[in-house]
Short mmCIF file of C-alpha atoms and ligand atoms in Angstrom, two decimals:
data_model
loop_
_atom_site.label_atom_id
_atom_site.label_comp_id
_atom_site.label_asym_id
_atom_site.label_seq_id
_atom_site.Cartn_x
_atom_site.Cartn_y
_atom_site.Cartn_z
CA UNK A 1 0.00 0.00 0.00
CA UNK A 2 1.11 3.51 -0.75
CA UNK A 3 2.28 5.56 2.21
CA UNK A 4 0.37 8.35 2.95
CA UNK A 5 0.80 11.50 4.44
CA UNK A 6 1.01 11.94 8.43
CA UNK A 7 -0.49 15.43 9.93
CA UNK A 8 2.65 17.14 11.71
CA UNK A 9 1.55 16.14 15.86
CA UNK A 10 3.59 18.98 18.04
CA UNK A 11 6.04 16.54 18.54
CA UNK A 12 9.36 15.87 15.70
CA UNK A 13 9.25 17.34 12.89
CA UNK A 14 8.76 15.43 9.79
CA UNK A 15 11.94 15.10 7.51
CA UNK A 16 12.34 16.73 4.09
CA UNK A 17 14.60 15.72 1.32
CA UNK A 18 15.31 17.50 -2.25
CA UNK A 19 16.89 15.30 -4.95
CA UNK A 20 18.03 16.19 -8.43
CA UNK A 21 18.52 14.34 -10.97
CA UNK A 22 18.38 15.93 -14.84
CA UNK A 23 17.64 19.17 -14.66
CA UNK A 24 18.34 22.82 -14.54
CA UNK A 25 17.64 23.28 -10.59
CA UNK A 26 15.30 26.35 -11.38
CA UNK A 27 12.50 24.30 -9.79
CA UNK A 28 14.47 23.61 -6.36
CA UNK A 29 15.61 27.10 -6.70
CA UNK A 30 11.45 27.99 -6.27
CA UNK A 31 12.01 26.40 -2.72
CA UNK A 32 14.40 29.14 -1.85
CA UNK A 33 12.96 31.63 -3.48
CA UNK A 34 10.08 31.19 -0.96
CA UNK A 35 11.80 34.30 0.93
CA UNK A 36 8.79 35.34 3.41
CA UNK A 37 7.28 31.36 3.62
CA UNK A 38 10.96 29.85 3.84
CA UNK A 39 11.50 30.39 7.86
CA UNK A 40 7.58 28.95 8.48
CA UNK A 41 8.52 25.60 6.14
CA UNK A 42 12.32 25.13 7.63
CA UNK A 43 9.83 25.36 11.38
CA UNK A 44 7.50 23.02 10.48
CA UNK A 45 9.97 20.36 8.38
CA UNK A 46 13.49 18.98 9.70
CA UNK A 47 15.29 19.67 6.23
CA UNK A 48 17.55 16.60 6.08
CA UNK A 49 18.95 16.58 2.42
CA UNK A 50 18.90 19.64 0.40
CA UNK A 51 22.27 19.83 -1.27
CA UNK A 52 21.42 23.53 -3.33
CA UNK A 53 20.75 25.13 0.40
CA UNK A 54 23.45 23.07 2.45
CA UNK A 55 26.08 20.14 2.53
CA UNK A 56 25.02 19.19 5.76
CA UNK A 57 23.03 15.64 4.99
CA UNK A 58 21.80 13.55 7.02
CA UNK A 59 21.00 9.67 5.93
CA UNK A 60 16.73 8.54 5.39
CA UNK A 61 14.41 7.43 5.63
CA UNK A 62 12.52 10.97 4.46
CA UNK A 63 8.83 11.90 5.34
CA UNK A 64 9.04 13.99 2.69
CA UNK A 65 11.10 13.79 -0.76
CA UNK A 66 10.85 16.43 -3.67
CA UNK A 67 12.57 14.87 -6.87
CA UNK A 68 13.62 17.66 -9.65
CA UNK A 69 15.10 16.26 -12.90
CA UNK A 70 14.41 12.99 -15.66
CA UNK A 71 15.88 10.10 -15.65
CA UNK A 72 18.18 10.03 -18.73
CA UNK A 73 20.86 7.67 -17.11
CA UNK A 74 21.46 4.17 -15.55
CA UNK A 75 22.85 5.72 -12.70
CA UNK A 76 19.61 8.20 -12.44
CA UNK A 77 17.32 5.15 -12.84
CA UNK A 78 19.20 3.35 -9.83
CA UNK A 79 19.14 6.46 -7.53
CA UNK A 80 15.39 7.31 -8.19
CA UNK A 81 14.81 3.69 -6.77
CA UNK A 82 16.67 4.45 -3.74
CA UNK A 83 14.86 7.56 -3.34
CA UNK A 84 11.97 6.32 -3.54
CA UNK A 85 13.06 3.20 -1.14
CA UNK A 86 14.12 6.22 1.35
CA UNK A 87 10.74 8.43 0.94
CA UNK A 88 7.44 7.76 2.46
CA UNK A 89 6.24 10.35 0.25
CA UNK A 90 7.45 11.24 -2.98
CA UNK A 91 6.52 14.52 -4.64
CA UNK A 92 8.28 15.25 -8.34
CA UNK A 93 8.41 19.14 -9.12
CA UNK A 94 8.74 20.29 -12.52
CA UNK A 95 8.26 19.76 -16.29
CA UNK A 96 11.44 17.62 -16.45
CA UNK A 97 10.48 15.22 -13.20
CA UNK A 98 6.74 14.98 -14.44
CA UNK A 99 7.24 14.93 -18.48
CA UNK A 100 10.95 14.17 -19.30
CA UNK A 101 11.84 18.02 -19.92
CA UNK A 102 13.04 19.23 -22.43
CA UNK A 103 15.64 17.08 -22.37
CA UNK A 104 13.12 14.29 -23.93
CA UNK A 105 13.94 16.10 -27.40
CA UNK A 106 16.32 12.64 -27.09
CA UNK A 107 13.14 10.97 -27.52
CA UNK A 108 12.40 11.94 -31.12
CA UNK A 109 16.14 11.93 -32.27
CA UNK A 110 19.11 9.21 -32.55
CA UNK A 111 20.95 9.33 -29.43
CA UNK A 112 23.71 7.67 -30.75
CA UNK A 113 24.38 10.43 -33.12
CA UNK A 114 23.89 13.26 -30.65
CA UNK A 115 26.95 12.02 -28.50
CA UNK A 116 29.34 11.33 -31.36
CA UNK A 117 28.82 15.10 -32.52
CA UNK A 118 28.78 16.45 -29.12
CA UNK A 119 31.55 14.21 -27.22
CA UNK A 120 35.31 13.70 -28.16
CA UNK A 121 35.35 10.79 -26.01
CA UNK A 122 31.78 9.35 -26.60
CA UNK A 123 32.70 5.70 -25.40
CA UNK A 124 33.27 7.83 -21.66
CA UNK A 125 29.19 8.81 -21.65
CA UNK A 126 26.89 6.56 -19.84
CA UNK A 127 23.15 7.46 -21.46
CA UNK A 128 19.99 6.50 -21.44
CA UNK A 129 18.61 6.92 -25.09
CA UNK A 130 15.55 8.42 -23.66
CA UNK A 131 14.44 10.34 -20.97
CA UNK A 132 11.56 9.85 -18.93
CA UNK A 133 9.75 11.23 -15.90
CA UNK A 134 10.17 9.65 -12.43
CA UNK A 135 6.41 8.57 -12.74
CA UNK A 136 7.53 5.49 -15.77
CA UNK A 137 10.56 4.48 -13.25
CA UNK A 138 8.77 3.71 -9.40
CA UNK A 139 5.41 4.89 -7.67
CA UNK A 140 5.11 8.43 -7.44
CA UNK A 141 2.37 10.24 -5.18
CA UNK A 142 2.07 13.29 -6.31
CA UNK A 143 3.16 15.53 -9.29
CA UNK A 144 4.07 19.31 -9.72
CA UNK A 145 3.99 20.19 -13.06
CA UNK A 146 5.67 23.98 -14.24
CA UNK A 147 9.24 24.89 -16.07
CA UNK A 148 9.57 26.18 -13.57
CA UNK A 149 7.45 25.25 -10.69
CA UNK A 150 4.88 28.51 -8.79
CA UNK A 151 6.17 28.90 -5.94
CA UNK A 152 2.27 29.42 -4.46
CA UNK A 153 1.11 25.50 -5.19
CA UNK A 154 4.62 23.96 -3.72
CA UNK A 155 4.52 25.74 -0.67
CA UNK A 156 0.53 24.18 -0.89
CA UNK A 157 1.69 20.80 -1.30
CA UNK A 158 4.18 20.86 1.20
CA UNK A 159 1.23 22.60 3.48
CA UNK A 160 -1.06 19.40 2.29
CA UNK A 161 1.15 17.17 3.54
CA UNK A 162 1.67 18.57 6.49
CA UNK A 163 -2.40 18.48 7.09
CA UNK A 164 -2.67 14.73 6.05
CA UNK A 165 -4.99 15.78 3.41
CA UNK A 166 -4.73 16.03 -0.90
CA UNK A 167 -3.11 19.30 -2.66
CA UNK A 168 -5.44 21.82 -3.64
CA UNK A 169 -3.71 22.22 -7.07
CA UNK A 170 -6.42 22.16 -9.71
CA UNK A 171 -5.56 20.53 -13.14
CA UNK A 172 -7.84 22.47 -15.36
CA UNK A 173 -6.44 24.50 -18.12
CA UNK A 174 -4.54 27.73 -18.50
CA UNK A 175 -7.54 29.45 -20.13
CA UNK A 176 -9.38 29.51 -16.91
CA UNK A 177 -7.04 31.04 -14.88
CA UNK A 178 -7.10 33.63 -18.48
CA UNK A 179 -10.45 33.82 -17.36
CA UNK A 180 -10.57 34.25 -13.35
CA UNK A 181 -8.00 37.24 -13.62
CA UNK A 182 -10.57 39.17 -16.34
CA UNK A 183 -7.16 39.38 -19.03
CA UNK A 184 -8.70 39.92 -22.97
CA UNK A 185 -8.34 36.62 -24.64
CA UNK A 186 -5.10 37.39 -27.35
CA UNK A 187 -6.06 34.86 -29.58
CA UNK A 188 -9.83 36.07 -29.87
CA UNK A 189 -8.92 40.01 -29.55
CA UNK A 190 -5.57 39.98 -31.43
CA UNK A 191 -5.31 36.54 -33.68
CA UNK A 192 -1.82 35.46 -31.31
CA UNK A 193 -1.31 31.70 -31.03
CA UNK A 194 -1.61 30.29 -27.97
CA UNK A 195 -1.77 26.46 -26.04
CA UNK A 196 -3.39 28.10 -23.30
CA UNK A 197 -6.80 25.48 -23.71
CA UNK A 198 -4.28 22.57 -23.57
CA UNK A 199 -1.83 23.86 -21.06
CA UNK A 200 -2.30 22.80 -17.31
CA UNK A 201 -3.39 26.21 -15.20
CA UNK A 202 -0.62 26.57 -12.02
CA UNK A 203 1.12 29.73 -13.35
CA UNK A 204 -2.02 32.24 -13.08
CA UNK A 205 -1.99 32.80 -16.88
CA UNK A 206 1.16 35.08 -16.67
CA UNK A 207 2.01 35.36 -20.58
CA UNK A 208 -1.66 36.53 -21.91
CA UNK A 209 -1.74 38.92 -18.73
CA UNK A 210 1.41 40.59 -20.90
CA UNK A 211 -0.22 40.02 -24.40
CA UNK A 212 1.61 36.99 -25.28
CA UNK A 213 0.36 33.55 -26.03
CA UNK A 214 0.98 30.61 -23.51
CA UNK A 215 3.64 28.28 -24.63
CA UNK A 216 2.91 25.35 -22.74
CA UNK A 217 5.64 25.43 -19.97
CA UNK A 218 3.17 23.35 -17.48
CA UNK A 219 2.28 20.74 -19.72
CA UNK A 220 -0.87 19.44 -20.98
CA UNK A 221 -3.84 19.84 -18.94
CA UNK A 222 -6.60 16.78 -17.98
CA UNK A 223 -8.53 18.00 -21.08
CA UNK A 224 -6.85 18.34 -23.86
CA UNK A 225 -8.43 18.70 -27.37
CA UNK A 226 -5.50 19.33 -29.89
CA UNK A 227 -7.48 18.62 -33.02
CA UNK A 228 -9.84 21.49 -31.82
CA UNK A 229 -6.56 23.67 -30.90
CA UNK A 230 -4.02 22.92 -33.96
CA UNK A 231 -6.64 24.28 -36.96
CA UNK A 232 -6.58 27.68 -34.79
CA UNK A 233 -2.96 28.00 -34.60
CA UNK A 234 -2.51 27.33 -38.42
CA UNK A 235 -5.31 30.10 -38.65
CA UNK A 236 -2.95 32.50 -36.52
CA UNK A 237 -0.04 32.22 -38.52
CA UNK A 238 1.97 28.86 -37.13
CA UNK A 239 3.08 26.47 -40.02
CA UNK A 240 3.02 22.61 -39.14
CA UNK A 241 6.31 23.11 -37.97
CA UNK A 242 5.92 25.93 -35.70
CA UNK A 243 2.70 23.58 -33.77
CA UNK A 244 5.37 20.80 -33.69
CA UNK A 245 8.29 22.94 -32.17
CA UNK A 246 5.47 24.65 -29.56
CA UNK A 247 4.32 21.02 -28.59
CA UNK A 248 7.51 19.86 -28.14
CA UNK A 249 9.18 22.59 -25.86
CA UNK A 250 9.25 21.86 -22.22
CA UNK A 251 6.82 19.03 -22.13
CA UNK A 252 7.65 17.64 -25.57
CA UNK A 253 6.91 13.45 -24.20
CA UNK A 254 3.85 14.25 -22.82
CA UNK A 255 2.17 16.66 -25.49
CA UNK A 256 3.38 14.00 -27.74
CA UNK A 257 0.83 11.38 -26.11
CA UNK A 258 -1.93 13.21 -26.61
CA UNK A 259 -4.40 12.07 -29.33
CA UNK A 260 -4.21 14.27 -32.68
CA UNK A 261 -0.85 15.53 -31.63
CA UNK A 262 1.75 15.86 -34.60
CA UNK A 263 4.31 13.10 -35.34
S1 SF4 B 1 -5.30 34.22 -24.10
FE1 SF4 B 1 -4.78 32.05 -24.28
S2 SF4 B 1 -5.01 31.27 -22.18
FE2 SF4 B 1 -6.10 33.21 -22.28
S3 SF4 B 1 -8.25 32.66 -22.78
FE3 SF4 B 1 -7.17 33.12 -24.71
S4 SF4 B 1 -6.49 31.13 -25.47
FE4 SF4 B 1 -6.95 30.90 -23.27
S1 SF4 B 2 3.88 29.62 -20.99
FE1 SF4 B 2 1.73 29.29 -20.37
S2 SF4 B 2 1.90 27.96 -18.54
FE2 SF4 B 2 3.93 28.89 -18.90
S3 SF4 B 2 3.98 30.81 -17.64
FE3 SF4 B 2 3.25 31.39 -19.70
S4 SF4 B 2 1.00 31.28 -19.56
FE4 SF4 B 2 1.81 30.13 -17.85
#
């Protein structure tokens, strides 16, 4: 059975971990750049691994593990089985953890050839010709999508699971938050391309609030109708190309399961 979550009783604090394993770090980064929030989560949580914050580590199990990065290795596929051996619960945070990143360009391309261009010494890299999110590799209980994470639904999750109870982090789409903060639509008012109907809401629709069209950096969201989407982007201006390269950005794996998504 899959662990769950324990309310935080007066008494010792539950342990947090941060892991990395592909990845950029922008979404651990979010953690710090909690600021006001920071003090209140380092009171509540005994912060036991967090090698971007401190050296000082101390061994699992974890209550609490946040994973940032894909799996693109053999030696990343090991370690996210320890992790998860260590972690009663297991969050991922970010596109990469969640979708593959944009790393998972590998996906659609010969890795082979990309590290005897890249690497004098190819024989000397250990790859994975794909990479995947945490979710394909061991059991995951919850996931943060977001390139990078908001800072505003981590510090909820981490608040969830200090309550015992499920995040309050709503998977509808990108349009509705569009909606909620009363911005003009810029594909209805001004003809700009955007994935805001298939992108998962998280960010409070920042890039239409500044007249520009989403691009997709939280991934797809739990309704996604591309076939209704695609003919409107052609209609705007983007060639079959341009819908391929905007699908295939941050979450480029997971757009790419969707049904009428471009080969
Ligand atoms: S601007 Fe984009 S996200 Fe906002 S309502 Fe229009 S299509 Fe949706
Ligand atoms: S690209 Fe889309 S999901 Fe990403 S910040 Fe902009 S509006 Fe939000």
């Amino acid at each position: 059975m899959r662990p769950q979550p324990v309310p935080y009783d007066g008494g010792a604090r539950p342990t947090l971990a941060v892991f990395k394993l592909a990845s950029c770090d922008g979404c651990q980064l979010t953690l710090l750049d909690c600021e006001d929030q920071l003090l209140a989560v380092a009171g509540r949580l005994d912060i036991s691994h967090f090698l971007e914050a401190s050296s000082a580590v101390r061994p699992g199990p974890y209550d609490l593990a946040l994973v940032e990065g894909s799996v693109t290795t053999p030696a990343d596929a090991e370690r996210v089985r320890e992790i998860r051996s260590a972690a009663r619960f297991l969050v991922t945070i970010g596109a990469c953890a969640t979708a593959g990143g944009i790393q998972a360009l590998r996906n659609f391309a010969d890795v082979e050839e990309f590290r005897a261009t890249v690497y004098a010494r190819p024989d000397y890299i250990a790859t994975l010709t794909t990479s995947t999110p945490v979710s394909a590799h061991v059991p995951v209980d919850f996931e943060l999508r977001g390139c990078p994470i908001d800072r505003g639904q981590l510090l909820e999750v981490i608040t969830a699971f200090l309550a015992g109870r499920k995040p309050d982090v709503p998977n509808h789409s990108v349009c509705f938050a569009c909606k909620r903060r009363g911005t003009v639509c810029v594909t209805v008012a001004h003809g700009t391309p955007c994935l805001g109907p298939v992108t998962h809401a998280g960010c409070g629709a920042i890039c239409p609030a500044y007249g520009r069209g989403c691009y997709g950096c939280f991934g797809p969201s739990a309704s996604v109708n591309l076939p209704a989407l695609i003919p409107l982007l052609r209609r705007d201006g983007m060639s079959d190309d341009d819908v391929r390269r905007a699908l295939r950005t941050y979450n480029a794996a997971s757009f790419a399961e969707v049904e009428g998504a471009p080969s």
